[in-house]
């Protein structure tokens, strides 16, 4: 066992244990709320609870779930990524413009699109850890850079085409189960296990919990934070490729619809915006809940603006609850 591993084990055993409390129960509560919404929607719109419709909802949820995975990792280290909206859009636009509807162009198109996510993540991470720019400012600036670059590149008119293979992944199914649901399930399982049990996951939580202690334990805080932002950028790029394939084309602003719901899903799923607590399991439950809630609001003819208000209030309430719970835990120690 290396010195770093011993130091991390000492830190884990000597650090005060926090009571899981409400955060641990959130995934179960969200599932119950989701079931309640499904029952309500079935009464209002018969057929809502059918297996085929629920599979379609899971397919829609998978895109948000992939974006929210990147946001979860960033929040675990105490950050936030507001650039994912236009990183997603820029990646999708570049992908379709290179792919031109041909599978032969798929490797180059995918590599170029993902490079957008890697580059944006590196710049975000470097600005945050080396230049000490606040995450909200750094990632918001990156979002605007990506917006401007995309407008310049496209002239306001994205073009190109979708690879038939990617189109099949984004829209097809196997034995009645959409490929996107299968993909999300595999990614979710790997992410939950990695965050909960791997050295990488322990280090994410350690940096978010107390960066000074993690540094003294031998963890390279800067590398962990930069890696988290690179991971978030990659997930935004991958989602952009898949969502463009699902939609049949890339279009300007396609990532905007994911930003607030992704933050809401992560926070509602029990991950602290202050870092060090949470995981992807709660995010998965919150993504499903958010997707059902959005669909029910659409059925109820609630405007897009009012839906944003509802998600914003939900995020605010979750953050306030987290602060109150954290204060109560600290006082009880």
mmCIF file of C-alpha atoms in Angstrom:
data_model
loop_
_atom_site.group_PDB
_atom_site.id
_atom_site.type_symbol
_atom_site.label_atom_id
_atom_site.label_comp_id
_atom_site.label_asym_id
_atom_site.label_seq_id
_atom_site.Cartn_x
_atom_site.Cartn_y
_atom_site.Cartn_z
ATOM 1 C CA UNK A 1 0.000 0.000 0.000
ATOM 2 C CA UNK A 2 1.372 3.409 -1.004
ATOM 3 C CA UNK A 3 1.832 6.316 1.357
ATOM 4 C CA UNK A 4 -1.049 8.176 -0.321
ATOM 5 C CA UNK A 5 -3.371 5.197 0.164
ATOM 6 C CA UNK A 6 -2.402 4.981 3.860
ATOM 7 C CA UNK A 7 -2.975 8.706 4.300
ATOM 8 C CA UNK A 8 -6.364 8.474 2.603
ATOM 9 C CA UNK A 9 -7.325 5.527 4.815
ATOM 10 C CA UNK A 10 -6.266 7.506 7.897
ATOM 11 C CA UNK A 11 -8.300 10.466 6.723
ATOM 12 C CA UNK A 12 -11.369 8.317 6.075
ATOM 13 C CA UNK A 13 -11.191 6.648 9.469
ATOM 14 C CA UNK A 14 -10.335 9.771 11.446
ATOM 15 C CA UNK A 15 -12.737 12.191 9.746
ATOM 16 C CA UNK A 16 -16.015 12.771 11.555
ATOM 17 C CA UNK A 17 -18.813 10.605 10.278
ATOM 18 C CA UNK A 18 -21.788 12.569 9.005
ATOM 19 C CA UNK A 19 -25.262 11.230 9.442
ATOM 20 C CA UNK A 20 -26.765 10.518 5.988
ATOM 21 C CA UNK A 21 -30.134 11.879 7.106
ATOM 22 C CA UNK A 22 -32.506 13.098 4.455
ATOM 23 C CA UNK A 23 -29.872 12.977 1.702
ATOM 24 C CA UNK A 24 -29.713 9.175 1.871
ATOM 25 C CA UNK A 25 -33.493 8.928 1.637
ATOM 26 C CA UNK A 26 -33.830 11.324 -1.298
ATOM 27 C CA UNK A 27 -33.576 8.747 -4.130
ATOM 28 C CA UNK A 28 -36.335 6.661 -2.572
ATOM 29 C CA UNK A 29 -38.499 9.723 -1.993
ATOM 30 C CA UNK A 30 -37.992 10.869 -5.573
ATOM 31 C CA UNK A 31 -39.027 7.459 -6.873
ATOM 32 C CA UNK A 32 -42.181 7.625 -4.752
ATOM 33 C CA UNK A 33 -42.917 11.134 -6.045
ATOM 34 C CA UNK A 34 -42.322 9.894 -9.589
ATOM 35 C CA UNK A 35 -44.798 7.052 -9.112
ATOM 36 C CA UNK A 36 -47.307 9.542 -7.728
ATOM 37 C CA UNK A 37 -46.871 11.773 -10.776
ATOM 38 C CA UNK A 38 -47.312 8.796 -13.093
ATOM 39 C CA UNK A 39 -50.553 7.800 -11.340
ATOM 40 C CA UNK A 40 -51.805 11.399 -11.530
ATOM 41 C CA UNK A 41 -50.858 11.735 -15.214
ATOM 42 C CA UNK A 42 -52.551 8.432 -16.037
ATOM 43 C CA UNK A 43 -55.794 9.829 -14.663
ATOM 44 C CA UNK A 44 -55.456 13.041 -16.660
ATOM 45 C CA UNK A 45 -54.123 11.422 -19.840
ATOM 46 C CA UNK A 46 -54.971 7.694 -20.071
ATOM 47 C CA UNK A 47 -52.101 5.713 -21.555
ATOM 48 C CA UNK A 48 -49.401 7.780 -19.862
ATOM 49 C CA UNK A 49 -48.428 4.832 -17.658
ATOM 50 C CA UNK A 50 -48.192 2.366 -20.548
ATOM 51 C CA UNK A 51 -44.924 0.474 -20.934
ATOM 52 C CA UNK A 52 -44.205 2.025 -24.320
ATOM 53 C CA UNK A 53 -44.706 5.568 -23.036
ATOM 54 C CA UNK A 54 -42.574 4.962 -19.959
ATOM 55 C CA UNK A 55 -39.805 3.655 -22.220
ATOM 56 C CA UNK A 56 -40.015 6.837 -24.265
ATOM 57 C CA UNK A 57 -39.753 8.862 -21.061
ATOM 58 C CA UNK A 58 -36.676 6.869 -20.067
ATOM 59 C CA UNK A 59 -35.192 7.546 -23.496
ATOM 60 C CA UNK A 60 -35.725 11.285 -23.033
ATOM 61 C CA UNK A 61 -34.339 11.066 -19.507
ATOM 62 C CA UNK A 62 -31.166 9.374 -20.754
ATOM 63 C CA UNK A 63 -29.914 12.531 -22.484
ATOM 64 C CA UNK A 64 -30.400 14.612 -19.361
ATOM 65 C CA UNK A 65 -28.890 11.793 -17.311
ATOM 66 C CA UNK A 66 -25.656 11.846 -19.303
ATOM 67 C CA UNK A 67 -25.268 15.618 -18.964
ATOM 68 C CA UNK A 68 -26.143 15.444 -15.272
ATOM 69 C CA UNK A 69 -23.390 12.868 -14.708
ATOM 70 C CA UNK A 70 -20.767 15.445 -15.666
ATOM 71 C CA UNK A 71 -22.442 18.056 -13.487
ATOM 72 C CA UNK A 72 -22.537 15.590 -10.581
ATOM 73 C CA UNK A 73 -18.803 14.988 -10.752
ATOM 74 C CA UNK A 74 -18.094 18.736 -10.886
ATOM 75 C CA UNK A 75 -20.355 19.430 -7.907
ATOM 76 C CA UNK A 76 -18.713 16.674 -5.875
ATOM 77 C CA UNK A 77 -15.499 18.732 -5.931
ATOM 78 C CA UNK A 78 -17.422 21.870 -4.963
ATOM 79 C CA UNK A 79 -17.754 23.383 -8.428
ATOM 80 C CA UNK A 80 -20.443 24.017 -11.020
ATOM 81 C CA UNK A 81 -20.392 23.896 -14.826
ATOM 82 C CA UNK A 82 -22.516 26.529 -16.564
ATOM 83 C CA UNK A 83 -20.727 26.018 -19.889
ATOM 84 C CA UNK A 84 -22.320 22.669 -20.676
ATOM 85 C CA UNK A 85 -25.200 24.247 -22.642
ATOM 86 C CA UNK A 86 -23.062 25.641 -25.441
ATOM 87 C CA UNK A 87 -20.338 23.006 -25.168
ATOM 88 C CA UNK A 88 -23.123 20.550 -25.983
ATOM 89 C CA UNK A 89 -24.373 22.735 -28.847
ATOM 90 C CA UNK A 90 -20.911 23.420 -30.288
ATOM 91 C CA UNK A 91 -20.034 19.720 -30.174
ATOM 92 C CA UNK A 92 -23.255 18.750 -31.935
ATOM 93 C CA UNK A 93 -22.805 21.418 -34.616
ATOM 94 C CA UNK A 94 -19.194 20.417 -35.299
ATOM 95 C CA UNK A 95 -20.155 16.743 -35.363
ATOM 96 C CA UNK A 96 -22.887 17.165 -37.972
ATOM 97 C CA UNK A 97 -20.790 19.532 -40.106
ATOM 98 C CA UNK A 98 -17.978 16.970 -40.354
ATOM 99 C CA UNK A 99 -20.082 13.807 -40.417
ATOM 100 C CA UNK A 100 -22.263 14.914 -43.368
ATOM 101 C CA UNK A 101 -24.512 11.894 -42.898
ATOM 102 C CA UNK A 102 -21.753 9.361 -43.638
ATOM 103 C CA UNK A 103 -20.596 6.561 -41.323
ATOM 104 C CA UNK A 104 -17.143 6.823 -42.908
ATOM 105 C CA UNK A 105 -16.778 10.294 -41.385
ATOM 106 C CA UNK A 106 -17.976 9.175 -37.955
ATOM 107 C CA UNK A 107 -14.576 8.636 -36.240
ATOM 108 C CA UNK A 108 -13.216 12.049 -37.253
ATOM 109 C CA UNK A 109 -16.505 13.814 -36.472
ATOM 110 C CA UNK A 110 -16.815 12.185 -33.050
ATOM 111 C CA UNK A 111 -13.172 12.892 -32.172
ATOM 112 C CA UNK A 112 -13.509 16.562 -33.158
ATOM 113 C CA UNK A 113 -16.742 16.960 -31.199
ATOM 114 C CA UNK A 114 -15.338 15.343 -28.060
ATOM 115 C CA UNK A 115 -12.200 17.466 -28.397
ATOM 116 C CA UNK A 116 -14.479 20.484 -27.852
ATOM 117 C CA UNK A 117 -15.504 19.040 -24.475
ATOM 118 C CA UNK A 118 -11.939 18.183 -23.497
ATOM 119 C CA UNK A 119 -10.623 21.635 -24.446
ATOM 120 C CA UNK A 120 -13.410 23.501 -22.664
ATOM 121 C CA UNK A 121 -12.936 21.351 -19.564
ATOM 122 C CA UNK A 122 -9.198 21.969 -19.527
ATOM 123 C CA UNK A 123 -9.659 25.728 -19.864
ATOM 124 C CA UNK A 124 -12.380 25.762 -17.205
ATOM 125 C CA UNK A 125 -10.302 23.714 -14.809
ATOM 126 C CA UNK A 126 -7.115 25.687 -15.407
ATOM 127 C CA UNK A 127 -8.879 29.009 -14.876
ATOM 128 C CA UNK A 128 -10.462 27.770 -11.651
ATOM 129 C CA UNK A 129 -7.466 26.101 -9.998
ATOM 130 C CA UNK A 130 -4.567 28.143 -11.373
ATOM 131 C CA UNK A 131 -6.057 31.598 -11.898
ATOM 132 C CA UNK A 132 -8.431 31.256 -8.922
ATOM 133 C CA UNK A 133 -11.447 32.370 -10.953
ATOM 134 C CA UNK A 134 -14.770 31.485 -9.318
ATOM 135 C CA UNK A 135 -16.327 28.418 -11.037
ATOM 136 C CA UNK A 136 -19.581 30.224 -11.796
ATOM 137 C CA UNK A 137 -17.699 33.081 -13.524
ATOM 138 C CA UNK A 138 -15.226 30.867 -15.370
ATOM 139 C CA UNK A 139 -17.787 28.439 -16.751
ATOM 140 C CA UNK A 140 -20.260 31.199 -17.636
ATOM 141 C CA UNK A 141 -17.498 32.943 -19.597
ATOM 142 C CA UNK A 142 -16.681 29.661 -21.354
ATOM 143 C CA UNK A 143 -20.352 29.237 -22.214
ATOM 144 C CA UNK A 144 -20.322 32.647 -23.928
ATOM 145 C CA UNK A 145 -17.082 31.818 -25.738
ATOM 146 C CA UNK A 146 -18.632 28.625 -27.085
ATOM 147 C CA UNK A 147 -21.792 30.498 -28.059
ATOM 148 C CA UNK A 148 -19.832 33.097 -30.006
ATOM 149 C CA UNK A 149 -17.532 30.554 -31.634
ATOM 150 C CA UNK A 150 -20.508 28.464 -32.752
ATOM 151 C CA UNK A 151 -22.250 31.475 -34.277
ATOM 152 C CA UNK A 152 -19.076 32.461 -36.124
ATOM 153 C CA UNK A 153 -18.504 28.885 -37.355
ATOM 154 C CA UNK A 154 -22.060 28.365 -38.586
ATOM 155 C CA UNK A 155 -22.980 31.876 -39.630
ATOM 156 C CA UNK A 156 -26.180 31.247 -37.710
ATOM 157 C CA UNK A 157 -27.154 28.295 -39.910
ATOM 158 C CA UNK A 158 -25.881 24.857 -38.770
ATOM 159 C CA UNK A 159 -25.689 22.224 -41.480
ATOM 160 C CA UNK A 160 -24.388 18.755 -42.161
ATOM 161 C CA UNK A 161 -25.939 15.403 -41.406
ATOM 162 C CA UNK A 162 -26.141 12.504 -38.966
ATOM 163 C CA UNK A 163 -24.292 9.215 -39.270
ATOM 164 C CA UNK A 164 -26.802 6.360 -39.777
ATOM 165 C CA UNK A 165 -25.038 4.357 -37.067
ATOM 166 C CA UNK A 166 -25.361 7.102 -34.439
ATOM 167 C CA UNK A 167 -28.916 7.747 -35.574
ATOM 168 C CA UNK A 168 -29.705 4.066 -34.926
ATOM 169 C CA UNK A 169 -28.180 4.253 -31.444
ATOM 170 C CA UNK A 170 -30.120 7.388 -30.550
ATOM 171 C CA UNK A 171 -33.496 6.286 -31.908
ATOM 172 C CA UNK A 172 -33.408 2.477 -32.159
ATOM 173 C CA UNK A 173 -34.264 -0.224 -29.650
ATOM 174 C CA UNK A 174 -33.627 -3.864 -28.824
ATOM 175 C CA UNK A 175 -36.452 -6.100 -27.590
ATOM 176 C CA UNK A 176 -38.553 -2.975 -27.056
ATOM 177 C CA UNK A 177 -35.908 -1.249 -24.936
ATOM 178 C CA UNK A 178 -34.340 1.868 -26.509
ATOM 179 C CA UNK A 179 -30.601 1.658 -27.048
ATOM 180 C CA UNK A 180 -30.250 4.989 -25.252
ATOM 181 C CA UNK A 181 -31.808 3.475 -22.128
ATOM 182 C CA UNK A 182 -29.391 0.537 -22.309
ATOM 183 C CA UNK A 183 -26.456 2.919 -22.771
ATOM 184 C CA UNK A 184 -27.547 5.117 -19.873
ATOM 185 C CA UNK A 185 -28.063 2.092 -17.621
ATOM 186 C CA UNK A 186 -24.516 0.861 -18.303
ATOM 187 C CA UNK A 187 -23.017 4.329 -17.800
ATOM 188 C CA UNK A 188 -25.043 4.861 -14.617
ATOM 189 C CA UNK A 189 -23.953 1.543 -13.122
ATOM 190 C CA UNK A 190 -20.281 2.237 -13.855
ATOM 191 C CA UNK A 191 -20.539 5.801 -12.513
ATOM 192 C CA UNK A 192 -22.267 4.789 -9.276
ATOM 193 C CA UNK A 193 -19.687 2.082 -8.592
ATOM 194 C CA UNK A 194 -16.749 4.332 -9.511
ATOM 195 C CA UNK A 195 -17.868 7.267 -7.360
ATOM 196 C CA UNK A 196 -18.736 5.093 -4.394
ATOM 197 C CA UNK A 197 -15.916 2.543 -4.394
ATOM 198 C CA UNK A 198 -12.963 3.632 -6.543
ATOM 199 C CA UNK A 199 -9.930 5.650 -5.500
ATOM 200 C CA UNK A 200 -11.004 8.315 -7.998
ATOM 201 C CA UNK A 201 -14.399 8.580 -6.343
ATOM 202 C CA UNK A 202 -12.900 8.821 -2.862
ATOM 203 C CA UNK A 203 -10.619 11.590 -4.038
ATOM 204 C CA UNK A 204 -13.486 13.535 -5.612
ATOM 205 C CA UNK A 205 -15.336 13.453 -2.304
ATOM 206 C CA UNK A 206 -12.208 14.243 -0.300
ATOM 207 C CA UNK A 207 -11.394 17.330 -2.377
ATOM 208 C CA UNK A 208 -14.978 18.535 -2.150
ATOM 209 C CA UNK A 209 -15.225 17.895 1.578
ATOM 210 C CA UNK A 210 -12.025 19.673 2.585
ATOM 211 C CA UNK A 211 -9.444 20.601 -0.028
ATOM 212 C CA UNK A 212 -6.809 21.483 2.574
ATOM 213 C CA UNK A 213 -7.058 18.110 4.305
ATOM 214 C CA UNK A 214 -7.037 16.283 0.969
ATOM 215 C CA UNK A 215 -3.894 18.202 -0.078
ATOM 216 C CA UNK A 216 -2.160 17.308 3.172
ATOM 217 C CA UNK A 217 -3.178 13.679 2.540
ATOM 218 C CA UNK A 218 -1.148 13.696 -0.660
ATOM 219 C CA UNK A 219 -3.966 14.202 -3.161
ATOM 220 C CA UNK A 220 -3.268 16.395 -6.187
ATOM 221 C CA UNK A 221 -6.282 18.672 -5.783
ATOM 222 C CA UNK A 222 -5.641 20.606 -8.989
ATOM 223 C CA UNK A 223 -5.534 17.443 -11.094
ATOM 224 C CA UNK A 224 -8.752 16.139 -9.551
ATOM 225 C CA UNK A 225 -10.620 19.418 -10.156
ATOM 226 C CA UNK A 226 -9.345 19.843 -13.710
ATOM 227 C CA UNK A 227 -10.206 16.218 -14.414
ATOM 228 C CA UNK A 228 -13.741 16.769 -13.132
ATOM 229 C CA UNK A 229 -14.283 19.657 -15.551
ATOM 230 C CA UNK A 230 -12.783 17.713 -18.443
ATOM 231 C CA UNK A 231 -15.132 14.832 -17.626
ATOM 232 C CA UNK A 232 -18.097 17.222 -17.572
ATOM 233 C CA UNK A 233 -17.075 18.635 -20.940
ATOM 234 C CA UNK A 234 -16.783 15.160 -22.442
ATOM 235 C CA UNK A 235 -20.231 14.173 -21.168
ATOM 236 C CA UNK A 236 -21.700 17.372 -22.661
ATOM 237 C CA UNK A 237 -20.046 16.601 -26.004
ATOM 238 C CA UNK A 238 -21.236 12.996 -26.050
ATOM 239 C CA UNK A 239 -24.757 14.129 -25.197
ATOM 240 C CA UNK A 240 -24.596 16.719 -27.983
ATOM 241 C CA UNK A 241 -23.701 14.042 -30.524
ATOM 242 C CA UNK A 242 -26.454 11.694 -29.361
ATOM 243 C CA UNK A 243 -29.111 14.395 -29.005
ATOM 244 C CA UNK A 244 -28.369 15.716 -32.497
ATOM 245 C CA UNK A 245 -28.810 12.159 -33.774
ATOM 246 C CA UNK A 246 -32.070 11.836 -31.863
ATOM 247 C CA UNK A 247 -33.334 15.175 -33.221
ATOM 248 C CA UNK A 248 -32.163 14.467 -36.763
ATOM 249 C CA UNK A 249 -29.981 17.587 -36.892
ATOM 250 C CA UNK A 250 -27.997 20.020 -34.801
ATOM 251 C CA UNK A 251 -29.470 23.434 -34.062
ATOM 252 C CA UNK A 252 -28.461 26.562 -32.210
ATOM 253 C CA UNK A 253 -29.332 26.634 -28.526
ATOM 254 C CA UNK A 254 -30.020 22.905 -28.336
ATOM 255 C CA UNK A 255 -28.097 22.647 -25.070
ATOM 256 C CA UNK A 256 -29.962 25.406 -23.239
ATOM 257 C CA UNK A 257 -32.806 23.083 -22.312
ATOM 258 C CA UNK A 258 -30.395 20.866 -20.338
ATOM 259 C CA UNK A 259 -28.620 23.403 -18.120
ATOM 260 C CA UNK A 260 -31.137 24.150 -15.381
ATOM 261 C CA UNK A 261 -32.685 20.643 -15.322
ATOM 262 C CA UNK A 262 -29.197 19.119 -14.972
ATOM 263 C CA UNK A 263 -28.376 21.337 -11.999
ATOM 264 C CA UNK A 264 -31.799 20.644 -10.516
ATOM 265 C CA UNK A 265 -31.368 16.882 -10.926
ATOM 266 C CA UNK A 266 -27.971 16.862 -9.238
ATOM 267 C CA UNK A 267 -29.075 19.004 -6.297
ATOM 268 C CA UNK A 268 -32.434 17.272 -5.857
ATOM 269 C CA UNK A 269 -30.592 13.950 -5.994
ATOM 270 C CA UNK A 270 -28.735 14.842 -2.808
ATOM 271 C CA UNK A 271 -25.364 16.021 -4.117
ATOM 272 C CA UNK A 272 -24.228 19.092 -2.214
ATOM 273 C CA UNK A 273 -23.435 22.200 -4.232
ATOM 274 C CA UNK A 274 -20.687 22.825 -1.665
ATOM 275 C CA UNK A 275 -18.921 19.552 -2.493
ATOM 276 C CA UNK A 276 -17.975 16.402 -0.641
ATOM 277 C CA UNK A 277 -21.393 14.746 -0.412
ATOM 278 C CA UNK A 278 -23.613 12.891 -2.823
ATOM 279 C CA UNK A 279 -23.339 10.531 -5.753
ATOM 280 C CA UNK A 280 -24.867 9.613 -9.067
ATOM 281 C CA UNK A 281 -27.549 7.247 -7.746
ATOM 282 C CA UNK A 282 -29.582 10.140 -6.410
ATOM 283 C CA UNK A 283 -29.057 12.056 -9.656
ATOM 284 C CA UNK A 284 -30.502 9.151 -11.660
ATOM 285 C CA UNK A 285 -33.667 9.157 -9.539
ATOM 286 C CA UNK A 286 -33.921 12.953 -9.818
ATOM 287 C CA UNK A 287 -33.463 12.857 -13.607
ATOM 288 C CA UNK A 288 -36.386 10.456 -13.934
ATOM 289 C CA UNK A 289 -38.469 12.613 -11.593
ATOM 290 C CA UNK A 290 -37.586 15.815 -13.499
ATOM 291 C CA UNK A 291 -38.455 14.195 -16.840
ATOM 292 C CA UNK A 292 -41.840 13.013 -15.598
ATOM 293 C CA UNK A 293 -42.532 16.372 -13.954
ATOM 294 C CA UNK A 294 -41.685 18.251 -17.167
ATOM 295 C CA UNK A 295 -43.965 15.957 -19.172
ATOM 296 C CA UNK A 296 -46.814 16.380 -16.705
ATOM 297 C CA UNK A 297 -46.384 20.166 -16.820
ATOM 298 C CA UNK A 298 -46.531 20.052 -20.616
ATOM 299 C CA UNK A 299 -49.702 17.968 -20.422
ATOM 300 C CA UNK A 300 -51.075 20.602 -18.067
ATOM 301 C CA UNK A 301 -50.274 23.311 -20.665
ATOM 302 C CA UNK A 302 -47.761 24.996 -18.356
ATOM 303 C CA UNK A 303 -45.569 27.395 -20.340
ATOM 304 C CA UNK A 304 -41.827 26.852 -20.771
ATOM 305 C CA UNK A 305 -41.154 29.980 -18.717
ATOM 306 C CA UNK A 306 -43.217 28.733 -15.805
ATOM 307 C CA UNK A 307 -41.499 25.338 -16.002
ATOM 308 C CA UNK A 308 -38.158 27.107 -15.608
ATOM 309 C CA UNK A 309 -39.559 28.970 -12.599
ATOM 310 C CA UNK A 310 -40.618 25.673 -11.018
ATOM 311 C CA UNK A 311 -37.188 24.083 -11.564
ATOM 312 C CA UNK A 312 -35.470 27.206 -10.268
ATOM 313 C CA UNK A 313 -37.540 27.199 -7.102
ATOM 314 C CA UNK A 314 -36.827 23.483 -6.660
ATOM 315 C CA UNK A 315 -33.067 24.086 -6.891
ATOM 316 C CA UNK A 316 -33.257 26.996 -4.443
ATOM 317 C CA UNK A 317 -35.297 24.952 -1.963
ATOM 318 C CA UNK A 318 -32.868 22.024 -2.238
ATOM 319 C CA UNK A 319 -29.837 24.250 -1.636
ATOM 320 C CA UNK A 320 -31.464 25.878 1.402
ATOM 321 C CA UNK A 321 -32.349 22.431 2.761
ATOM 322 C CA UNK A 322 -28.758 21.274 2.259
ATOM 323 C CA UNK A 323 -27.381 24.255 4.177
ATOM 324 C CA UNK A 324 -29.813 23.707 7.040
ATOM 325 C CA UNK A 325 -29.009 19.982 7.191
ATOM 326 C CA UNK A 326 -25.264 20.647 7.085
ATOM 327 C CA UNK A 327 -25.582 23.231 9.863
ATOM 328 C CA UNK A 328 -27.580 20.802 11.979
ATOM 329 C CA UNK A 329 -25.021 18.026 11.456
ATOM 330 C CA UNK A 330 -22.113 20.336 12.350
ATOM 331 C CA UNK A 331 -23.839 21.457 15.539
ATOM 332 C CA UNK A 332 -24.548 17.872 16.561
ATOM 333 C CA UNK A 333 -20.867 16.849 16.298
#
